[in-house]
């Protein structure tokens, strides 16, 4: 039996981060976590590009555009959708998740879901560097692992 897995060695790889400006006080912390993780694993500043979108709903469109360029080993999507008093949360969170998955499937590039979907602002803060760690860091770890895994897997026949 063969086993394939990705490593967290990211030196020489390129990454894009797509971040939602809505709930920016939380998302900025996620971005900082992702950037710190990538830097700790040997990714240089010149190998990371950051694109800001108005909100989480717009993340998939930009993520797909960046993935389609072929310039990146993975795209990291970061945002914070916090439940309110209307069904807006359900639409935004669901469409962001679906769109991010579709961007990866259509491009063959790992597009990582790092969008917080929380009930309260406090829960979002807890996941953006608070008592539950930084999910931006976790998303960067997933991006590195997926980039390494895709490199290790057999290549599709053309």
Short mmCIF file of C-alpha atoms in Angstrom, two decimals:
data_model
loop_
_atom_site.label_atom_id
_atom_site.label_comp_id
_atom_site.label_asym_id
_atom_site.label_seq_id
_atom_site.Cartn_x
_atom_site.Cartn_y
_atom_site.Cartn_z
CA UNK A 1 0.00 0.00 0.00
CA UNK A 2 1.26 3.48 -0.90
CA UNK A 3 0.60 6.37 1.39
CA UNK A 4 0.65 9.97 0.19
CA UNK A 5 0.85 12.99 2.42
CA UNK A 6 1.96 16.56 2.22
CA UNK A 7 4.77 18.11 4.20
CA UNK A 8 4.87 21.54 5.76
CA UNK A 9 8.03 22.58 3.91
CA UNK A 10 6.95 25.57 1.90
CA UNK A 11 10.21 27.22 0.91
CA UNK A 12 10.08 28.06 -2.79
CA UNK A 13 6.30 27.84 -3.00
CA UNK A 14 3.96 30.72 -3.81
CA UNK A 15 0.70 31.45 -2.02
CA UNK A 16 -2.16 33.89 -2.42
CA UNK A 17 -4.34 35.05 0.44
CA UNK A 18 -7.84 36.33 -0.30
CA UNK A 19 -9.27 38.21 2.66
CA UNK A 20 -12.68 39.79 3.25
CA UNK A 21 -12.68 43.38 4.47
CA UNK A 22 -16.08 42.91 6.20
CA UNK A 23 -15.37 42.21 9.90
CA UNK A 24 -11.84 43.44 9.17
CA UNK A 25 -10.87 43.69 12.83
CA UNK A 26 -11.18 39.89 12.98
CA UNK A 27 -9.98 39.09 9.46
CA UNK A 28 -6.80 41.17 9.87
CA UNK A 29 -5.85 38.86 12.72
CA UNK A 30 -6.47 35.83 10.50
CA UNK A 31 -4.28 37.35 7.78
CA UNK A 32 -1.50 38.03 10.27
CA UNK A 33 -1.73 34.43 11.50
CA UNK A 34 -1.49 33.05 7.96
CA UNK A 35 1.42 35.33 7.08
CA UNK A 36 3.28 34.38 10.26
CA UNK A 37 2.76 30.68 9.59
CA UNK A 38 4.02 30.92 6.02
CA UNK A 39 7.05 32.96 7.11
CA UNK A 40 7.88 30.45 9.85
CA UNK A 41 7.89 27.71 7.21
CA UNK A 42 10.30 29.52 4.91
CA UNK A 43 7.97 31.40 2.56
CA UNK A 44 9.39 34.80 1.63
CA UNK A 45 7.34 38.00 1.52
CA UNK A 46 7.76 38.11 -2.26
CA UNK A 47 6.09 34.68 -2.51
CA UNK A 48 2.82 35.76 -0.88
CA UNK A 49 0.22 37.99 -2.50
CA UNK A 50 -2.77 39.41 -0.61
CA UNK A 51 -6.06 40.44 -2.22
CA UNK A 52 -8.83 42.11 -0.21
CA UNK A 53 -12.48 41.64 -1.18
CA UNK A 54 -15.44 43.64 0.16
CA UNK A 55 -16.87 40.60 1.96
CA UNK A 56 -16.86 36.82 2.21
CA UNK A 57 -19.38 36.47 -0.60
CA UNK A 58 -16.81 37.86 -3.07
CA UNK A 59 -13.93 35.63 -1.92
CA UNK A 60 -14.62 32.68 -4.30
CA UNK A 61 -14.57 34.85 -7.43
CA UNK A 62 -11.18 36.36 -6.58
CA UNK A 63 -9.79 33.03 -5.34
CA UNK A 64 -10.72 31.34 -8.59
CA UNK A 65 -9.19 34.15 -10.66
CA UNK A 66 -5.92 33.87 -8.74
CA UNK A 67 -5.89 30.06 -8.89
CA UNK A 68 -6.49 30.14 -12.65
CA UNK A 69 -3.26 32.07 -13.19
CA UNK A 70 -1.22 29.02 -12.23
CA UNK A 71 1.11 31.34 -10.32
CA UNK A 72 0.28 29.90 -6.89
CA UNK A 73 0.70 26.56 -5.18
CA UNK A 74 -2.39 27.29 -3.07
CA UNK A 75 -4.89 30.06 -2.35
CA UNK A 76 -5.89 30.74 1.26
CA UNK A 77 -9.36 32.25 1.78
CA UNK A 78 -9.94 34.18 5.01
CA UNK A 79 -13.06 35.89 6.28
CA UNK A 80 -15.50 36.11 9.16
CA UNK A 81 -19.24 35.64 8.77
CA UNK A 82 -21.02 36.26 12.05
CA UNK A 83 -24.67 35.30 12.52
CA UNK A 84 -27.04 38.19 12.93
CA UNK A 85 -30.78 38.59 13.20
CA UNK A 86 -31.50 37.87 9.53
CA UNK A 87 -30.90 34.89 7.23
CA UNK A 88 -28.07 36.84 5.56
CA UNK A 89 -25.54 34.65 7.42
CA UNK A 90 -26.89 31.46 5.84
CA UNK A 91 -26.64 32.82 2.32
CA UNK A 92 -23.18 34.35 2.67
CA UNK A 93 -21.59 31.48 4.59
CA UNK A 94 -23.08 28.81 2.35
CA UNK A 95 -22.17 30.55 -0.89
CA UNK A 96 -18.65 31.30 0.30
CA UNK A 97 -18.11 27.64 1.20
CA UNK A 98 -19.56 26.35 -2.06
CA UNK A 99 -17.67 28.86 -4.16
CA UNK A 100 -14.34 28.14 -2.49
CA UNK A 101 -14.82 24.40 -3.05
CA UNK A 102 -15.74 25.01 -6.68
CA UNK A 103 -12.70 27.23 -7.23
CA UNK A 104 -10.44 24.38 -6.17
CA UNK A 105 -12.31 21.78 -8.19
CA UNK A 106 -12.31 23.88 -11.36
CA UNK A 107 -8.68 24.96 -11.21
CA UNK A 108 -6.90 21.97 -9.70
CA UNK A 109 -5.20 24.32 -7.23
CA UNK A 110 -5.81 23.95 -3.48
CA UNK A 111 -8.18 26.71 -2.39
CA UNK A 112 -8.39 26.62 1.39
CA UNK A 113 -11.53 27.50 3.38
CA UNK A 114 -10.44 29.72 6.26
CA UNK A 115 -13.70 31.62 6.64
CA UNK A 116 -14.95 31.75 10.20
CA UNK A 117 -18.67 31.08 10.55
CA UNK A 118 -19.59 31.94 14.12
CA UNK A 119 -22.65 32.75 16.15
CA UNK A 120 -21.09 35.76 17.89
CA UNK A 121 -18.34 38.32 17.48
CA UNK A 122 -16.67 36.94 20.63
CA UNK A 123 -16.47 33.48 19.05
CA UNK A 124 -14.83 35.00 15.97
CA UNK A 125 -12.25 36.81 18.11
CA UNK A 126 -11.53 33.57 19.98
CA UNK A 127 -10.69 31.90 16.64
CA UNK A 128 -8.63 34.79 15.29
CA UNK A 129 -5.83 34.63 17.81
CA UNK A 130 -7.84 34.19 20.99
CA UNK A 131 -8.41 31.15 23.17
CA UNK A 132 -9.08 28.84 20.18
CA UNK A 133 -5.87 29.73 18.35
CA UNK A 134 -5.65 31.46 15.00
CA UNK A 135 -7.58 29.82 12.17
CA UNK A 136 -5.58 31.89 9.69
CA UNK A 137 -2.49 29.99 10.84
CA UNK A 138 -4.41 26.72 10.50
CA UNK A 139 -5.54 27.61 6.97
CA UNK A 140 -1.92 28.34 5.98
CA UNK A 141 -0.88 24.97 7.39
CA UNK A 142 -3.59 23.30 5.29
CA UNK A 143 -2.40 25.19 2.20
CA UNK A 144 1.18 24.03 2.68
CA UNK A 145 0.10 20.45 3.31
CA UNK A 146 -2.17 20.36 0.26
CA UNK A 147 0.50 21.87 -1.99
CA UNK A 148 2.92 19.19 -0.85
CA UNK A 149 0.33 16.44 -1.20
CA UNK A 150 -0.52 17.42 -4.77
CA UNK A 151 3.16 17.39 -5.62
CA UNK A 152 3.51 13.87 -4.15
CA UNK A 153 0.46 12.39 -5.88
CA UNK A 154 0.75 10.73 -9.27
CA UNK A 155 0.18 13.21 -12.08
CA UNK A 156 -2.98 12.87 -14.19
CA UNK A 157 -2.56 11.48 -17.68
CA UNK A 158 -3.03 14.02 -20.44
#
